[in-house]
């Protein structure tokens, strides 16, 4: 265990201790104001305790994966998401917040309380394939600077538009700021298309999915989600190709069955398909002789 990591844990434990002191202080007093202060202190204590629970020494392999994702992922998403199946994306800085989201059944204001976001109540800030760079680089906990080296990455929620209006909204240009209504996935589980994170977090997310009755097939690593999108696109392409092959051609000649063409070339009637048989004509020898005599006299 490095000294830097030990120092990080000491800082978190000290912050947790201060929060616990606040809780005791405010709960000993009466009045609504103190109740609010006590609740805030409890959230603060939970925040520090959660980080202590997931903290671990720096992982060089995890650092490499996170740097690669930050550099390459936005373009990979843009190359694999089509306009007919757009998605919204919402980044969560700390993996510890995911359980709060899943236990609440909502993705939006309740999560924003935990992460101290400035998002308006009832709304959720999102990006699209066009500007996912913002979610990846600033809101998914992927950077490995400072104390982030001792914490797992956060995660990325992929959210399906609820209707054609949101679908068009998801296809707007890069510079557009996006926000959608809070997603209630207890009522509309199909809205959560994927929960995406690093290899380190996969088992943790699978366990949470099992605990909160989330479809485990929606848990992806960053790499496996790109593979999923690529495979889906290939399947669509194969279906379209098969459909095109079944579509009748406008070329009349091309529509004539080959067997019929071959039959006609072999001297078979195209209407009756009876083979053509030349008839042997017998000529009377006397008539032939008479014809030849007349030809000579002429």
XYZ file of C-alpha atoms in Angstrom:
298
model
C 0.000 0.000 0.000
C 1.515 3.329 -1.080
C 1.860 6.261 1.271
C -0.284 8.362 -1.087
C -3.134 5.882 -0.781
C -2.789 5.751 3.007
C -2.915 9.556 3.113
C -6.042 9.532 0.964
C -7.806 7.152 3.343
C -6.827 9.305 6.323
C -8.339 12.385 4.651
C -11.609 10.542 3.972
C -11.788 9.070 7.460
C -11.199 12.502 8.974
C -13.998 13.968 6.844
C -16.299 11.124 7.893
C -15.509 11.772 11.552
C -16.391 15.464 11.195
C -19.694 14.584 9.540
C -20.578 12.182 12.343
C -19.851 14.910 14.888
C -22.239 17.235 13.057
C -24.966 14.609 13.127
C -24.674 14.203 16.899
C -24.652 17.963 17.384
C -27.720 18.709 15.253
C -29.761 15.735 16.453
C -29.324 16.933 20.017
C -31.146 20.159 19.193
C -34.807 20.747 18.430
C -36.322 22.553 15.490
C -36.874 22.094 11.780
C -33.655 23.914 10.868
C -31.579 21.454 12.910
C -33.409 18.506 11.371
C -32.415 19.742 7.912
C -28.815 20.236 9.018
C -28.756 16.742 10.505
C -30.052 15.215 7.258
C -27.415 17.057 5.247
C -24.728 15.841 7.638
C -25.969 12.264 7.178
C -25.667 12.604 3.391
C -22.162 13.976 3.853
C -21.218 11.061 6.098
C -22.644 8.567 3.610
C -20.687 10.197 0.789
C -17.357 9.780 2.589
C -18.189 6.276 3.857
C -19.123 5.109 0.350
C -15.824 6.378 -1.060
C -13.876 4.651 1.693
C -15.726 1.411 0.877
C -14.685 1.396 -2.801
C -11.219 2.956 -2.464
C -8.313 0.768 -3.513
C -4.623 1.244 -4.419
C -3.912 2.698 -7.842
C -4.378 0.215 -10.709
C -2.178 0.850 -13.751
C -4.247 -1.423 -15.998
C -7.433 0.400 -14.980
C -5.717 3.744 -15.592
C -4.742 2.644 -19.105
C -8.285 1.493 -19.875
C -9.790 4.762 -18.664
C -7.361 6.899 -20.673
C -8.122 4.863 -23.792
C -11.874 5.232 -23.280
C -11.585 9.003 -22.858
C -9.569 9.313 -26.071
C -11.443 6.941 -28.373
C -14.972 6.346 -27.093
C -16.871 9.394 -28.381
C -15.895 8.627 -31.975
C -16.689 4.926 -31.562
C -20.177 5.835 -30.343
C -20.734 8.191 -33.267
C -19.634 5.502 -35.722
C -21.989 2.890 -34.288
C -25.200 4.736 -33.402
C -27.519 5.478 -36.294
C -30.111 8.209 -36.481
C -32.936 5.672 -36.584
C -31.895 4.317 -33.142
C -30.476 7.288 -31.198
C -29.712 7.264 -27.481
C -29.250 9.786 -24.692
C -26.305 9.454 -22.308
C -25.983 10.433 -18.662
C -22.684 10.130 -16.830
C -22.396 9.356 -13.114
C -19.120 10.454 -11.533
C -18.987 7.930 -8.690
C -19.824 4.254 -8.968
C -21.224 4.518 -5.425
C -24.111 6.645 -6.722
C -25.400 3.847 -8.949
C -26.995 1.991 -6.039
C -28.820 5.171 -4.992
C -30.173 5.488 -8.525
C -31.261 1.867 -8.860
C -32.821 1.753 -5.401
C -34.805 4.933 -6.111
C -36.150 3.644 -9.431
C -35.517 7.037 -11.020
C -32.761 8.569 -13.068
C -32.941 12.302 -12.558
C -33.584 14.563 -9.615
C -33.092 11.931 -6.886
C -29.668 11.046 -8.256
C -28.866 14.724 -8.598
C -29.470 15.234 -4.880
C -26.880 12.578 -4.128
C -24.286 13.939 -6.548
C -25.092 17.577 -5.682
C -25.841 18.406 -9.301
C -27.433 21.691 -10.315
C -29.983 20.001 -12.559
C -33.517 21.337 -12.185
C -35.995 19.177 -10.272
C -37.794 16.720 -12.529
C -35.174 17.007 -15.276
C -32.065 15.098 -16.289
C -29.043 16.531 -18.112
C -28.011 14.273 -20.990
C -25.790 14.196 -24.041
C -26.226 12.435 -27.381
C -23.883 10.697 -29.813
C -23.122 14.149 -31.232
C -21.776 15.604 -27.979
C -21.109 12.552 -25.787
C -17.566 13.889 -25.320
C -18.937 15.980 -22.441
C -20.328 12.959 -20.576
C -17.226 10.856 -21.180
C -14.617 13.431 -20.260
C -16.346 15.372 -17.491
C -19.093 13.296 -15.872
C -18.154 9.604 -15.881
C -15.275 9.633 -13.406
C -12.794 8.336 -15.965
C -9.936 10.758 -15.330
C -7.053 9.430 -13.269
C -5.794 12.692 -11.779
C -5.293 13.147 -8.022
C -7.529 11.087 -5.745
C -9.388 9.634 -8.719
C -6.461 7.218 -9.064
C -7.621 5.495 -5.881
C -11.272 5.187 -6.899
C -13.025 3.129 -9.566
C -14.487 4.919 -12.561
C -18.108 6.017 -12.554
C -20.551 4.789 -15.179
C -22.593 5.842 -18.184
C -26.341 5.310 -18.553
C -27.635 4.897 -22.118
C -31.269 6.001 -22.293
C -33.786 5.282 -25.060
C -35.998 8.197 -26.215
C -39.572 7.793 -25.017
C -41.227 8.926 -28.276
C -40.612 10.358 -31.754
C -40.242 13.872 -30.342
C -37.395 12.818 -28.054
C -35.942 10.735 -30.878
C -35.695 13.856 -33.035
C -34.295 15.747 -30.038
C -31.572 13.093 -29.643
C -30.524 13.631 -33.265
C -29.911 17.370 -32.915
C -26.523 18.902 -33.642
C -23.395 18.954 -31.498
C -23.808 22.349 -29.869
C -27.299 21.689 -28.527
C -27.692 21.375 -24.755
C -30.009 18.545 -23.830
C -32.219 17.799 -20.853
C -35.098 15.354 -20.620
C -37.713 14.525 -18.015
C -36.696 12.241 -15.161
C -36.719 8.592 -16.250
C -38.852 6.284 -14.113
C -37.475 2.878 -15.030
C -39.720 1.040 -12.581
C -42.613 1.939 -14.890
C -40.617 1.987 -18.122
C -37.676 -0.416 -17.800
C -37.116 -0.316 -21.566
C -35.899 3.272 -21.238
C -32.634 2.030 -19.718
C -30.807 0.709 -22.773
C -27.504 0.054 -21.006
C -25.425 0.715 -17.895
C -21.812 0.979 -19.015
C -18.558 1.054 -17.076
C -15.019 -0.322 -16.913
C -14.013 -3.957 -16.544
C -13.267 -3.308 -12.872
C -16.877 -2.356 -12.166
C -18.671 -5.055 -14.156
C -19.199 -7.545 -11.309
C -20.279 -4.753 -8.958
C -22.919 -3.590 -11.445
C -24.106 -7.152 -12.095
C -24.643 -7.628 -8.376
C -26.616 -4.383 -8.164
C -28.704 -5.390 -11.181
C -29.566 -8.664 -9.456
C -30.381 -6.861 -6.188
C -32.718 -4.301 -7.789
C -34.272 -6.524 -10.473
C -32.551 -4.859 -13.419
C -32.081 -6.891 -16.599
C -28.471 -8.082 -16.302
C -28.092 -8.205 -20.081
C -28.063 -4.397 -19.946
C -24.786 -4.308 -18.012
C -21.852 -3.635 -20.343
C -18.219 -2.685 -20.259
C -17.341 0.223 -22.537
C -15.843 -2.224 -25.029
C -18.664 -4.772 -24.967
C -21.255 -2.043 -25.577
C -19.491 -1.031 -28.791
C -19.427 -4.712 -29.804
C -23.168 -4.916 -29.078
C -23.909 -1.867 -31.245
C -21.717 -3.166 -34.062
C -23.412 -6.568 -34.000
C -26.855 -4.947 -33.999
C -25.908 -2.846 -37.018
C -24.655 -5.944 -38.843
C -27.914 -7.773 -38.136
C -29.892 -4.827 -39.511
C -27.687 -4.804 -42.591
C -28.219 -8.534 -43.147
C -32.001 -8.162 -42.820
C -32.005 -5.269 -45.298
C -29.874 -7.241 -47.734
C -32.217 -10.222 -47.517
C -35.225 -7.934 -48.061
C -33.604 -6.349 -51.110
C -32.979 -9.773 -52.630
C -36.656 -10.723 -52.230
C -37.933 -7.482 -53.784
C -39.162 -8.043 -57.421
C -37.002 -6.353 -60.039
C -38.389 -3.641 -62.352
C -36.431 -5.175 -65.245
C -38.950 -7.220 -67.280
C -36.247 -9.342 -68.826
C -34.850 -10.138 -65.386
C -38.273 -11.311 -64.238
C -38.479 -14.094 -66.881
C -37.534 -17.371 -65.204
C -34.258 -18.776 -66.447
C -35.882 -22.188 -67.052
C -38.294 -20.561 -69.507
C -35.497 -18.815 -71.369
C -33.563 -22.073 -71.619
C -36.648 -23.903 -72.830
C -37.160 -21.385 -75.624
C -33.540 -21.720 -76.715
C -33.985 -25.497 -76.951
C -36.965 -25.135 -79.231
C -39.648 -25.659 -76.642
C -42.853 -23.690 -76.939
C -43.017 -21.075 -74.221
C -46.720 -21.583 -73.958
C -47.089 -25.389 -74.152
C -43.539 -26.439 -73.266
C -43.863 -29.261 -75.908
C -40.557 -30.001 -77.701
C -40.442 -28.918 -81.342
C -40.117 -31.987 -83.613
C -39.469 -31.354 -87.339
C -41.800 -33.494 -89.588
C -40.313 -35.726 -92.337
C -42.040 -34.901 -95.681
C -42.154 -37.740 -98.281
C -41.953 -36.558 -101.951
C -43.306 -38.750 -104.848
C -40.335 -39.776 -107.059
C -42.387 -39.277 -110.242
C -43.163 -35.721 -109.242
C -39.513 -35.069 -108.500
C -38.473 -36.542 -111.911
C -41.061 -34.445 -113.771
C -39.820 -31.295 -111.998
C -36.236 -32.008 -112.942
C -37.168 -32.685 -116.628
C -38.987 -29.395 -116.927
C -36.008 -27.614 -115.447
C -33.643 -29.190 -118.030
C -35.922 -28.377 -121.024
C -36.121 -24.839 -119.923
